[in-house]
Amino acid sequence: MPEKAMSYNDRRCFHNLIYLVDSGDTHAAEWPTGKLQDELSLHSGPDSSYDEPWSSRSRCLRFQNSTERYCVYTSTTFAGGRGISVFTTPERAAQIARLPAFTDPEVLHGVNHEPNPPYEARTLPGRGIGLIANRTLHRGDHIFSNTPVLLVQESISEDFFLKDHGPFHAEAVERLPERSRAAFMNLCGHFGGDPVQDIINTNSFEVVMFDDEDDVPFNMVVSEISRLNHACRPNAHYVFDNTTLTHRVHALRTIQPGEELTISYIDPVLPRAVRLESLKHSWGFKCSCKHCRLPDDEAAISDARIARIQNLTEELKNYESTARASPESAVELVDLYEEERLWAPIAEAYTLAALEWNGDGNVGTARVFAKAAVESGLLYGGRADDDVREMERLVEDPTTHWSWGLRGRTRIKGDIPE
């Protein structure tokens, strides 16, 4: 599941001088000690990545004596004129430009389009604007799909000072089409300071854009997702497709008309105190969802279940000869997820149960759990999720899967396929 991006206020970096370079205005950034560089160098030469589908490319940001630079690339025609700005390297911008999202307009058919939405927006006491279901939704039902208006390579805010990378974010937003720019600026911020930075800090999610060795994370802003309030036991979930750049929201369980649609902004498999601190720290609010408002005795019971879930998960992932895991502990894990109403991450419990029963040589039960893992995994991680693919292979032929009979063999953890 995609995670909340770290607040820029949490970043600590101490690096050499930064260049802001372009064929136009050139600026020198200060050293951490306050010393200014006397001489500047300009970027020159053709930029092959500043081409279709990009409408414009900004000046670029880089360290002294470094060839790697980061630029803002904007397409005002992306997704039928919705537009997108990407702050990344020229090489990554070229990769993004080759995605089906840009090369095959048909993959975005129906995206960013809500002719008959299954919800309506209402003002909710103490919660701002929320989305309320206007008809019954069933598990897996589509709620809405949108493309991001901003993608920022996460390493930029980790490696550079805010005063240096901040102007590029402002430029990225300014270059968006008017409607998308207005929607972005209409988002709420919780931390204060520069409005654009505050909106990014409050509303961005971390996503992995490329399934390669680098595994480069980006911070993504989808204006519409802010309409969904947080709940620690949500009734909806989202999946990001990194080939179509589409953020899809769907129901996790049956939702009745009049219910508020909610998602979890954080990993929900955490005790109450940790959830409250995480939400306050990263999102700037104190959670008041139903699960966080449980009486202390009930919250303690819930926290005990979470602790047991964490212990069982660790046991079931241990394939050393001394491991204590068993098929019974796998069933207990699934039961605990159900008792906690963790309808999105329950996919992991089903996966571990399928592996454990297959490791015990029980084909029938292993297949039952593997099928459940695929169904829930499609909602939790999407079609490209590694666990979904693994469970599909197990369903196809349990006896040739690497987990078959595993518990009956002496095998160290390092031998287990990733």
Short mmCIF file of C-alpha atoms in Angstrom, two decimals:
data_model
loop_
_atom_site.label_atom_id
_atom_site.label_comp_id
_atom_site.label_asym_id
_atom_site.label_seq_id
_atom_site.Cartn_x
_atom_site.Cartn_y
_atom_site.Cartn_z
CA MET A 1 0.00 0.00 0.00
CA PRO A 2 1.24 3.34 -0.91
CA GLU A 3 2.54 5.37 2.24
CA LYS A 4 2.27 8.99 3.28
CA ALA A 5 5.25 11.04 2.23
CA MET A 6 7.48 12.24 5.05
CA SER A 7 6.88 15.85 6.03
CA TYR A 8 9.54 18.20 4.72
CA ASN A 9 9.85 19.52 8.26
CA ASP A 10 11.30 16.11 9.23
CA ARG A 11 14.06 16.12 6.66
CA ARG A 12 17.63 16.82 7.73
CA CYS A 13 20.33 17.22 5.06
CA PHE A 14 23.86 18.58 5.00
CA HIS A 15 25.27 18.75 1.50
CA ASN A 16 27.55 20.79 -0.70
CA LEU A 17 26.53 23.82 -2.71
CA ILE A 18 23.43 23.55 -4.84
CA TYR A 19 23.06 24.96 -8.34
CA LEU A 20 19.82 26.18 -9.81
CA VAL A 21 20.76 26.21 -13.47
CA ASP A 22 19.06 27.15 -16.68
CA SER A 23 19.76 28.99 -19.88
CA GLY A 24 17.91 31.93 -18.31
CA ASP A 25 18.07 32.98 -14.66
CA THR A 26 20.79 31.36 -12.62
CA HIS A 27 20.95 31.38 -8.83
CA ALA A 28 23.47 30.28 -6.26
CA ALA A 29 22.24 28.61 -3.11
CA GLU A 30 24.03 29.08 0.20
CA TRP A 31 26.26 26.52 1.82
CA PRO A 32 24.87 25.22 5.11
CA THR A 33 27.47 27.52 6.74
CA GLY A 34 26.13 30.54 4.82
CA LYS A 35 29.09 30.81 2.41
CA LEU A 36 28.17 31.74 -1.16
CA GLN A 37 29.91 30.35 -4.21
CA ASP A 38 31.66 32.94 -6.33
CA GLU A 39 31.32 31.30 -9.72
CA LEU A 40 28.36 29.63 -11.39
CA SER A 41 28.17 27.22 -14.27
CA LEU A 42 25.29 27.04 -16.71
CA HIS A 43 23.66 23.98 -18.21
CA SER A 44 24.09 24.00 -21.95
CA GLY A 45 23.48 21.70 -24.86
CA PRO A 46 20.33 19.96 -26.12
CA ASP A 47 17.96 18.23 -23.73
CA SER A 48 16.50 15.29 -25.60
CA SER A 49 13.98 14.61 -22.84
CA TYR A 50 12.35 18.03 -23.30
CA ASP A 51 10.18 16.80 -26.11
CA GLU A 52 6.76 15.25 -26.55
CA PRO A 53 4.66 14.92 -24.46
CA TRP A 54 6.10 17.73 -22.35
CA SER A 55 4.77 21.22 -22.96
CA SER A 56 7.57 22.87 -20.99
CA ARG A 57 10.65 22.22 -18.92
CA SER A 58 11.89 24.40 -16.08
CA ARG A 59 15.39 25.36 -15.05
CA CYS A 60 17.14 22.50 -13.25
CA LEU A 61 18.52 21.78 -9.79
CA ARG A 62 21.80 19.99 -9.10
CA PHE A 63 24.83 19.77 -6.82
CA GLN A 64 28.19 21.21 -7.74
CA ASN A 65 30.42 18.77 -9.61
CA SER A 66 27.42 16.53 -10.29
CA THR A 67 25.92 15.67 -13.64
CA GLU A 68 22.58 14.56 -12.18
CA ARG A 69 19.95 17.28 -12.34
CA TYR A 70 16.29 17.59 -11.51
CA CYS A 71 13.86 19.57 -13.63
CA VAL A 72 10.12 20.23 -13.71
CA TYR A 73 8.44 18.71 -16.77
CA THR A 74 4.85 19.73 -17.48
CA SER A 75 2.28 18.38 -19.94
CA THR A 76 -0.80 20.55 -20.23
CA THR A 77 -2.47 18.07 -22.58
CA PHE A 78 -2.10 14.96 -20.40
CA ALA A 79 -5.34 13.10 -19.57
CA GLY A 80 -7.56 15.15 -21.84
CA GLY A 81 -6.19 18.50 -20.70
CA ARG A 82 -6.09 17.77 -16.96
CA GLY A 83 -2.32 18.15 -17.09
CA ILE A 84 0.55 16.93 -14.94
CA SER A 85 3.85 18.29 -13.64
CA VAL A 86 6.74 15.95 -12.82
CA PHE A 87 9.82 17.03 -10.86
CA THR A 88 12.52 14.48 -11.64
CA THR A 89 15.64 13.76 -13.68
CA PRO A 90 15.61 13.98 -17.49
CA GLU A 91 16.10 10.21 -17.65
CA ARG A 92 13.10 9.49 -15.41
CA ALA A 93 11.00 12.04 -17.29
CA ALA A 94 11.78 10.18 -20.51
CA GLN A 95 10.72 6.88 -18.86
CA ILE A 96 7.45 8.42 -17.71
CA ALA A 97 6.79 9.79 -21.18
CA ARG A 98 6.97 6.23 -22.55
CA LEU A 99 4.29 4.89 -20.19
CA PRO A 100 0.92 3.81 -21.64
CA ALA A 101 -0.61 6.78 -19.78
CA PHE A 102 1.04 9.00 -22.40
CA THR A 103 1.34 6.71 -25.42
CA ASP A 104 -2.13 5.10 -25.38
CA PRO A 105 -4.96 7.54 -24.56
CA GLU A 106 -7.46 4.66 -24.42
CA VAL A 107 -6.04 3.42 -21.09
CA LEU A 108 -7.41 6.58 -19.47
CA HIS A 109 -10.92 6.13 -20.85
CA GLY A 110 -13.38 6.96 -18.07
CA VAL A 111 -10.65 8.22 -15.73
CA ASN A 112 -11.16 11.72 -14.23
CA HIS A 113 -14.79 11.43 -15.31
CA GLU A 114 -17.72 11.02 -12.90
CA PRO A 115 -21.04 11.23 -14.76
CA ASN A 116 -23.02 9.46 -12.00
CA PRO A 117 -20.91 9.28 -8.84
CA PRO A 118 -22.04 6.89 -6.07
CA TYR A 119 -21.59 9.63 -3.49
CA GLU A 120 -22.29 13.26 -2.70
CA ALA A 121 -20.13 15.81 -0.90
CA ARG A 122 -21.37 17.15 2.42
CA THR A 123 -20.00 19.33 5.20
CA LEU A 124 -19.47 17.16 8.27
CA PRO A 125 -19.18 18.53 11.84
CA GLY A 126 -15.51 18.61 12.82
CA ARG A 127 -14.41 16.77 9.66
CA GLY A 128 -14.74 19.36 6.91
CA ILE A 129 -16.02 18.13 3.55
CA GLY A 130 -16.70 14.39 3.30
CA LEU A 131 -18.12 12.01 0.71
CA ILE A 132 -21.37 10.25 1.60
CA ALA A 133 -22.58 7.15 -0.26
CA ASN A 134 -25.84 7.81 -2.11
CA ARG A 135 -26.46 4.18 -3.00
CA THR A 136 -25.40 0.74 -1.81
CA LEU A 137 -21.84 -0.19 -2.70
CA HIS A 138 -20.50 -3.74 -2.56
CA ARG A 139 -16.97 -5.01 -1.97
CA GLY A 140 -14.85 -4.21 -5.02
CA ASP A 141 -17.25 -1.62 -6.49
CA HIS A 142 -15.51 1.28 -8.20
CA ILE A 143 -15.90 4.68 -6.54
CA PHE A 144 -13.70 6.97 -8.62
CA SER A 145 -10.43 7.05 -10.59
CA ASN A 146 -8.10 9.98 -11.16
CA THR A 147 -4.62 10.83 -12.39
CA PRO A 148 -2.14 12.85 -10.30
CA VAL A 149 -1.48 16.49 -11.09
CA LEU A 150 1.94 16.42 -9.43
CA LEU A 151 4.71 13.81 -9.14
CA VAL A 152 7.91 14.65 -7.26
CA GLN A 153 10.87 12.29 -6.98
CA GLU A 154 11.20 11.77 -3.24
CA SER A 155 15.00 11.96 -3.13
CA ILE A 156 14.83 15.66 -4.06
CA SER A 157 13.31 16.71 -0.76
CA GLU A 158 15.60 14.32 1.08
CA ASP A 159 18.80 15.63 -0.53
CA PHE A 160 18.15 19.35 -1.00
CA PHE A 161 17.18 22.17 1.32
CA LEU A 162 13.58 23.37 1.21
CA LYS A 163 14.64 26.88 0.25
CA ASP A 164 16.26 25.41 -2.89
CA HIS A 165 13.71 22.85 -4.06
CA GLY A 166 10.63 24.78 -2.89
CA PRO A 167 10.52 27.24 -5.82
CA PHE A 168 10.46 24.31 -8.25
CA HIS A 169 7.30 22.95 -6.63
CA ALA A 170 5.66 26.35 -6.94
CA GLU A 171 6.66 26.46 -10.61
CA ALA A 172 5.33 22.93 -11.17
CA VAL A 173 1.90 23.96 -9.86
CA GLU A 174 1.91 27.29 -11.68
CA ARG A 175 2.44 25.53 -15.03
CA LEU A 176 -0.63 23.29 -14.64
CA PRO A 177 -3.80 24.06 -16.60
CA GLU A 178 -5.95 26.60 -14.76
CA ARG A 179 -8.60 24.17 -13.55
CA SER A 180 -6.06 21.68 -12.16
CA ARG A 181 -4.01 24.47 -10.61
CA ALA A 182 -7.11 25.84 -8.88
CA ALA A 183 -8.08 22.36 -7.61
CA PHE A 184 -4.58 21.90 -6.19
CA MET A 185 -4.52 25.27 -4.46
CA ASN A 186 -7.97 24.58 -3.01
CA LEU A 187 -6.58 21.62 -1.01
CA CYS A 188 -6.17 22.01 2.73
CA GLY A 189 -2.85 22.25 4.53
CA HIS A 190 -2.15 21.49 8.18
CA PHE A 191 1.44 22.55 8.83
CA GLY A 192 1.53 26.22 7.79
CA GLY A 193 4.23 28.09 5.92
CA ASP A 194 4.40 28.28 2.15
CA PRO A 195 0.95 27.28 0.76
CA VAL A 196 2.26 24.98 -1.99
CA GLN A 197 4.65 23.19 0.36
CA ASP A 198 1.93 22.88 2.99
CA ILE A 199 -0.47 21.31 0.49
CA ILE A 200 2.19 18.81 -0.65
CA ASN A 201 3.13 17.93 2.93
CA THR A 202 -0.50 17.36 3.87
CA ASN A 203 -1.84 15.65 0.76
CA SER A 204 0.95 13.67 -0.90
CA PHE A 205 1.25 9.89 -0.98
CA GLU A 206 4.34 7.85 -1.71
CA VAL A 207 4.22 5.61 -4.79
CA VAL A 208 6.82 3.54 -6.63
CA MET A 209 6.87 4.54 -10.28
CA PHE A 210 9.13 1.91 -11.80
CA ASP A 211 9.53 -1.80 -11.15
CA ASP A 212 13.28 -1.77 -11.61
CA GLU A 213 16.42 -2.12 -9.53
CA ASP A 214 16.33 1.51 -8.40
CA ASP A 215 12.78 1.25 -7.03
CA VAL A 216 12.52 5.07 -7.10
CA PRO A 217 9.70 6.43 -4.92
CA PHE A 218 7.74 9.54 -5.88
CA ASN A 219 5.41 11.76 -3.88
CA MET A 220 2.08 12.07 -5.65
CA VAL A 221 -0.74 14.59 -5.29
CA VAL A 222 -4.19 13.63 -6.59
CA SER A 223 -6.54 16.52 -5.84
CA GLU A 224 -9.66 14.37 -5.55
CA ILE A 225 -8.31 11.98 -2.91
CA SER A 226 -8.47 14.77 -0.33
CA ARG A 227 -12.24 14.46 -0.46
CA LEU A 228 -11.93 11.15 1.38
CA ASN A 229 -11.46 11.48 5.13
CA HIS A 230 -9.36 9.08 7.16
CA ALA A 231 -10.59 6.19 9.30
CA CYS A 232 -8.44 3.56 10.99
CA ARG A 233 -11.02 0.96 9.94
CA PRO A 234 -12.00 2.33 6.52
CA ASN A 235 -14.67 1.09 4.14
CA ALA A 236 -12.69 1.98 0.97
CA HIS A 237 -9.16 1.58 -0.34
CA TYR A 238 -7.07 2.84 -3.23
CA VAL A 239 -4.59 1.30 -5.67
CA PHE A 240 -2.16 3.22 -7.88
CA ASP A 241 -1.41 1.85 -11.35
CA ASN A 242 2.08 3.08 -12.22
CA THR A 243 1.67 2.33 -15.95
CA THR A 244 -1.52 4.31 -16.49
CA LEU A 245 -0.79 6.79 -13.67
CA THR A 246 -4.27 6.09 -12.35
CA HIS A 247 -5.31 6.23 -8.71
CA ARG A 248 -8.39 4.00 -8.25
CA VAL A 249 -10.67 3.96 -5.21
CA HIS A 250 -13.03 1.07 -4.51
CA ALA A 251 -15.20 -0.32 -1.71
CA LEU A 252 -13.71 -2.79 0.79
CA ARG A 253 -17.04 -3.98 2.16
CA THR A 254 -20.75 -3.35 1.69
CA ILE A 255 -21.40 0.37 2.22
CA GLN A 256 -24.93 1.53 2.91
CA PRO A 257 -26.44 4.81 1.62
CA GLY A 258 -25.70 7.57 4.10
CA GLU A 259 -22.33 6.12 5.22
CA GLU A 260 -19.26 8.30 4.86
CA LEU A 261 -16.64 6.92 2.47
CA THR A 262 -13.25 6.67 4.18
CA ILE A 263 -9.74 5.40 3.51
CA SER A 264 -6.78 4.84 5.82
CA TYR A 265 -3.95 7.33 5.44
CA ILE A 266 -1.55 5.04 7.34
CA ASP A 267 -0.81 1.38 7.96
CA PRO A 268 -3.83 0.41 10.10
CA VAL A 269 -2.13 -2.62 11.68
CA LEU A 270 -0.84 -0.50 14.56
CA PRO A 271 -1.88 0.08 18.19
CA ARG A 272 -4.02 3.15 18.91
CA ALA A 273 -1.26 5.31 20.43
CA VAL A 274 1.03 4.74 17.45
CA ARG A 275 -1.75 5.50 14.95
CA LEU A 276 -2.67 8.73 16.73
CA GLU A 277 0.96 9.89 16.83
CA SER A 278 1.58 8.97 13.20
CA LEU A 279 -1.48 10.85 11.96
CA LYS A 280 -0.70 13.90 14.06
CA HIS A 281 2.92 13.94 12.96
CA SER A 282 2.47 13.28 9.24
CA TRP A 283 -0.98 14.70 8.57
CA GLY A 284 -1.44 17.32 11.27
CA PHE A 285 -4.69 16.15 12.89
CA LYS A 286 -5.87 14.13 15.86
CA CYS A 287 -7.83 11.13 14.66
CA SER A 288 -11.41 11.02 15.89
CA CYS A 289 -12.56 7.96 13.94
CA LYS A 290 -14.80 5.43 15.64
CA HIS A 291 -11.96 3.01 16.27
CA CYS A 292 -9.80 5.65 17.94
CA ARG A 293 -12.77 6.70 20.12
CA LEU A 294 -13.22 3.23 21.60
CA PRO A 295 -13.41 3.11 25.42
CA ASP A 296 -9.99 2.42 26.91
CA ASP A 297 -10.81 -1.17 27.85
CA GLU A 298 -11.97 -1.97 24.30
CA ALA A 299 -8.96 -0.16 22.82
CA ALA A 300 -6.68 -2.29 25.01
CA ILE A 301 -8.30 -5.46 23.64
CA SER A 302 -7.83 -4.19 20.10
CA ASP A 303 -4.19 -3.34 20.79
CA ALA A 304 -3.64 -6.84 22.18
CA ARG A 305 -5.02 -8.31 18.96
CA ILE A 306 -2.68 -6.09 16.94
CA ALA A 307 0.27 -7.27 19.02
CA ARG A 308 -0.75 -10.88 18.44
CA ILE A 309 -1.09 -10.22 14.71
CA GLN A 310 2.44 -8.83 14.62
CA ASN A 311 3.83 -11.82 16.55
CA LEU A 312 2.03 -14.39 14.42
CA THR A 313 3.13 -12.67 11.22
CA GLU A 314 6.74 -12.84 12.34
CA GLU A 315 6.36 -16.52 13.23
CA LEU A 316 4.72 -17.43 9.93
CA LYS A 317 7.49 -15.70 7.96
CA ASN A 318 10.13 -17.71 9.80
CA TYR A 319 11.14 -20.80 7.81
CA GLU A 320 14.02 -21.94 9.98
CA SER A 321 13.89 -25.47 11.30
CA THR A 322 13.12 -24.17 14.81
CA ALA A 323 10.09 -22.12 13.66
CA ARG A 324 6.95 -22.51 15.78
CA ALA A 325 4.46 -21.63 13.03
CA SER A 326 1.64 -24.06 12.21
CA PRO A 327 -1.53 -24.19 10.11
CA GLU A 328 -3.49 -23.43 13.29
CA SER A 329 -1.53 -20.23 13.88
CA ALA A 330 -2.26 -19.20 10.27
CA VAL A 331 -6.00 -19.65 10.86
CA GLU A 332 -5.69 -17.63 14.07
CA LEU A 333 -4.03 -14.83 12.13
CA VAL A 334 -6.88 -14.67 9.61
CA ASP A 335 -9.43 -14.68 12.45
CA LEU A 336 -7.65 -11.78 14.14
CA TYR A 337 -7.66 -9.71 10.95
CA GLU A 338 -11.39 -10.33 10.62
CA GLU A 339 -12.05 -9.43 14.25
CA GLU A 340 -10.12 -6.19 13.74
CA ARG A 341 -12.01 -5.49 10.49
CA LEU A 342 -8.75 -5.05 8.58
CA TRP A 343 -10.39 -5.68 5.22
CA ALA A 344 -7.54 -4.30 3.09
CA PRO A 345 -4.36 -5.77 4.62
CA ILE A 346 -6.13 -9.09 5.31
CA ALA A 347 -4.62 -10.07 1.95
CA GLU A 348 -1.33 -10.66 3.76
CA ALA A 349 -3.00 -12.94 6.30
CA TYR A 350 -4.58 -15.02 3.53
CA THR A 351 -1.23 -15.23 1.75
CA LEU A 352 0.61 -16.46 4.84
CA ALA A 353 -2.17 -18.95 5.54
CA ALA A 354 -1.99 -20.33 2.00
CA LEU A 355 1.77 -20.76 2.26
CA GLU A 356 1.52 -22.40 5.67
CA TRP A 357 -1.15 -24.91 4.65
CA ASN A 358 0.68 -25.67 1.43
CA GLY A 359 3.86 -26.10 3.44
CA ASP A 360 1.97 -28.64 5.53
CA GLY A 361 0.93 -30.51 2.39
CA ASN A 362 -2.80 -29.66 2.46
CA VAL A 363 -3.68 -28.76 -1.14
CA GLY A 364 -7.39 -28.10 -0.62
CA THR A 365 -7.08 -25.65 2.26
CA ALA A 366 -4.04 -23.98 0.69
CA ARG A 367 -6.05 -23.29 -2.46
CA VAL A 368 -8.96 -21.83 -0.47
CA PHE A 369 -6.68 -19.34 1.25
CA ALA A 370 -4.74 -18.59 -1.94
CA LYS A 371 -7.94 -17.73 -3.82
CA ALA A 372 -8.97 -15.46 -0.96
CA ALA A 373 -5.51 -13.87 -1.08
CA VAL A 374 -5.88 -13.14 -4.80
CA GLU A 375 -9.36 -11.64 -4.40
CA SER A 376 -8.37 -9.40 -1.49
CA GLY A 377 -4.92 -8.70 -2.94
CA LEU A 378 -6.41 -7.25 -6.11
CA LEU A 379 -8.19 -4.69 -3.92
CA TYR A 380 -5.19 -4.11 -1.66
CA GLY A 381 -2.22 -4.01 -4.04
CA GLY A 382 -3.61 -4.33 -7.55
CA ARG A 383 -2.95 -6.70 -10.44
CA ALA A 384 0.82 -6.12 -10.40
CA ASP A 385 1.20 -6.92 -6.69
CA ASP A 386 3.88 -9.57 -6.08
CA ASP A 387 1.75 -11.50 -3.57
CA VAL A 388 -1.17 -11.63 -6.01
CA ARG A 389 1.06 -13.16 -8.66
CA GLU A 390 2.55 -15.60 -6.15
CA MET A 391 -0.90 -16.76 -5.01
CA GLU A 392 -2.09 -17.17 -8.58
CA ARG A 393 0.83 -19.53 -9.15
CA LEU A 394 -0.06 -21.48 -6.01
CA VAL A 395 -3.71 -21.79 -7.08
CA GLU A 396 -2.63 -23.10 -10.47
CA ASP A 397 -0.50 -25.94 -9.05
CA PRO A 398 0.18 -26.12 -5.30
CA THR A 399 2.46 -29.16 -5.60
CA THR A 400 5.00 -27.38 -7.85
CA HIS A 401 4.96 -24.19 -5.81
CA TRP A 402 8.11 -23.55 -3.75
CA SER A 403 6.08 -23.72 -0.52
CA TRP A 404 4.82 -27.26 -1.09
CA GLY A 405 5.77 -29.47 1.86
CA LEU A 406 8.15 -26.80 3.12
CA ARG A 407 7.42 -27.26 6.81
CA GLY A 408 8.37 -30.91 6.49
CA ARG A 409 11.83 -30.06 5.26
CA THR A 410 14.76 -28.50 7.08
CA ARG A 411 15.31 -25.20 5.37
CA ILE A 412 16.83 -21.93 6.49
CA LYS A 413 15.07 -18.64 5.96
CA GLY A 414 17.59 -17.42 3.41
CA ASP A 415 16.62 -20.22 1.02
CA ILE A 416 13.02 -19.04 0.71
CA PRO A 417 12.21 -17.31 -2.61
CA GLU A 418 11.41 -13.62 -2.26
#
